[in-house]
XYZ file of C-alpha atoms in Angstrom:
188
model
C -4.169 21.042 2.739
C -7.364 23.031 3.034
C -8.332 26.069 1.026
C -9.796 28.982 2.938
C -10.427 32.242 1.108
C -7.513 32.807 -1.228
C -4.981 31.229 1.131
C -4.034 27.577 1.404
C -3.635 26.450 4.999
C -2.019 23.312 6.393
C -3.784 21.026 8.841
C -3.890 21.119 11.757
C -3.575 24.846 12.381
C -3.673 26.601 15.734
C -6.189 29.250 16.703
C -3.516 31.956 16.440
C -2.560 30.739 12.927
C -6.203 31.013 11.843
C -6.543 34.482 13.354
C -3.406 35.579 11.485
C -4.814 34.117 8.253
C -8.151 35.891 8.733
C -6.379 39.204 9.383
C -4.481 38.819 6.096
C -7.717 38.505 4.082
C -9.384 41.598 2.674
C -13.017 42.406 3.469
C -15.633 41.791 0.770
C -17.807 44.543 2.281
C -17.922 46.712 5.377
C -18.838 44.798 8.571
C -22.615 44.596 8.969
C -23.239 45.772 5.401
C -24.081 42.388 3.870
C -23.971 38.687 4.640
C -21.340 36.371 3.185
C -20.768 32.792 4.351
C -17.253 32.268 5.643
C -15.541 28.943 6.262
C -12.783 30.889 8.005
C -15.352 32.223 10.460
C -16.501 28.707 11.294
C -12.910 27.459 11.560
C -12.258 30.248 14.059
C -15.422 29.389 16.011
C -14.405 25.715 16.023
C -10.978 26.549 17.503
C -12.468 28.948 20.090
C -14.873 26.229 21.269
C -11.980 23.756 21.619
C -9.916 26.277 23.594
C -12.765 27.163 25.968
C -13.892 23.548 26.468
C -10.308 22.247 26.644
C -11.314 19.180 24.652
C -11.747 18.236 20.994
C -14.648 19.828 19.116
C -16.104 16.399 18.276
C -16.404 15.631 22.017
C -18.100 18.976 22.657
C -20.627 18.363 19.860
C -21.265 14.831 21.092
C -21.861 15.834 24.722
C -23.883 19.014 24.083
C -25.895 18.122 20.986
C -25.675 14.598 19.583
C -26.146 12.593 22.800
C -28.885 14.808 24.312
C -30.738 14.808 20.966
C -30.424 11.019 20.639
C -28.429 11.305 17.397
C -26.608 7.987 16.994
C -26.062 8.107 13.212
C -24.066 11.343 13.003
C -20.358 10.988 12.274
C -17.375 13.352 12.164
C -15.852 13.107 8.678
C -12.378 13.841 10.038
C -11.601 10.167 10.268
C -9.560 7.903 8.056
C -12.491 5.726 6.964
C -15.991 6.468 5.718
C -18.890 6.040 8.155
C -21.213 2.997 7.918
C -23.648 3.023 4.968
C -21.657 5.763 3.193
C -22.474 6.069 -0.522
C -20.306 7.547 -3.258
C -21.024 11.169 -4.120
C -21.154 12.619 -7.616
C -20.888 16.064 -9.157
C -20.895 17.666 -12.581
C -17.387 18.348 -13.870
C -17.085 22.031 -14.803
C -15.022 21.394 -17.927
C -16.530 18.245 -19.443
C -20.055 18.702 -18.021
C -20.055 14.958 -17.300
C -20.937 13.430 -13.940
C -17.841 12.385 -11.989
C -17.071 10.915 -8.585
C -16.786 13.511 -5.798
C -13.824 13.846 -3.451
C -13.905 10.860 -1.090
C -11.012 11.891 1.195
C -12.353 12.046 4.713
C -9.613 13.481 6.899
C -8.121 15.943 4.388
C -10.471 18.895 4.881
C -9.906 21.819 7.191
C -12.180 21.699 10.216
C -15.297 23.795 9.795
C -18.024 21.268 10.391
C -17.928 18.238 8.120
C -20.388 15.982 9.852
C -22.484 13.424 8.057
C -25.861 12.381 9.348
C -28.930 10.348 8.513
C -32.356 11.798 7.775
C -33.582 10.287 11.059
C -30.831 12.038 13.042
C -31.429 15.354 11.269
C -35.109 15.065 12.227
C -34.035 14.509 15.856
C -31.769 17.560 15.573
C -34.644 19.752 14.326
C -36.785 18.601 17.268
C -33.881 19.262 19.675
C -33.305 22.863 18.520
C -36.956 23.733 17.908
C -37.734 27.134 19.374
C -34.098 28.071 20.107
C -33.651 31.824 19.866
C -31.453 32.983 17.019
C -31.865 29.914 14.823
C -35.156 30.931 13.205
C -35.684 33.830 10.834
C -39.330 34.746 10.185
C -40.346 31.545 12.018
C -38.290 29.441 9.590
C -35.086 27.492 10.126
C -33.063 26.648 7.014
C -29.573 25.290 6.709
C -27.624 23.549 3.988
C -24.410 21.623 3.878
C -22.137 20.599 1.046
C -18.961 18.802 0.194
C -17.678 17.496 -3.105
C -20.383 15.191 -4.447
C -22.941 15.758 -1.672
C -25.648 18.209 -0.637
C -27.968 18.431 2.353
C -30.627 20.882 3.399
C -32.988 21.095 6.376
C -36.083 23.266 6.566
C -38.512 23.785 9.457
C -41.483 26.128 9.358
C -43.052 27.013 12.699
C -46.066 28.384 10.795
C -46.957 25.163 8.978
C -45.071 22.895 11.425
C -43.477 21.127 8.452
C -39.962 19.733 8.677
C -38.210 18.803 5.447
C -34.825 17.113 5.085
C -33.069 16.821 1.722
C -30.048 14.516 1.356
C -28.324 13.852 -1.953
C -25.192 12.162 -3.209
C -25.278 14.397 -6.285
C -23.805 17.863 -5.756
C -25.732 19.727 -8.442
C -29.222 19.364 -6.999
C -30.784 22.871 -6.755
C -31.769 22.564 -3.063
C -32.274 26.270 -2.456
C -34.815 26.538 -5.261
C -36.497 23.295 -4.170
C -36.663 24.520 -0.564
C -38.036 27.929 -1.590
C -40.687 26.327 -3.817
C -41.614 23.834 -1.105
C -41.866 26.599 1.519
C -44.257 28.519 -0.728
C -46.421 25.413 -1.123
C -46.376 24.438 2.572
C -46.760 27.918 4.027
C -49.245 29.115 1.427
């Protein structure tokens, strides 16, 4: 089962089931008023891509991005076994404040990304998308990823030409603050 918004959804769900689920959710603000990350939005995009391409999303990603970029160490986490060289992830338990093992189930999440990659492959990805319209804001590309026990963050500044990749198997690393501080140092 995956949790999306306040609703719990079974896997796999069809595009029409996701659309129905999205329509049942209430808006957090008026459209265009403010930004809020939405896993449901990415689930919907994922299903639309599959419907248009008439093949699994993982095949679309592989043929359009991973192969052309030369990314050989990027793996879809919707498999039954962990990818090669996978390390255990840790997080701080909210109640006990102790460090505990993160969720290691690979195929149990709803589909809204969930790829794992190496630093080398993420560097290849940044080179592959460099200059693509719509990916950069104020000449900077930033994107983070997370799952229980893991964090990742990529940063590319066109101004300073720096590319930074953070990968961690500890969920409570303050990547956004680190990235902001690093950007200030690199971009002056």
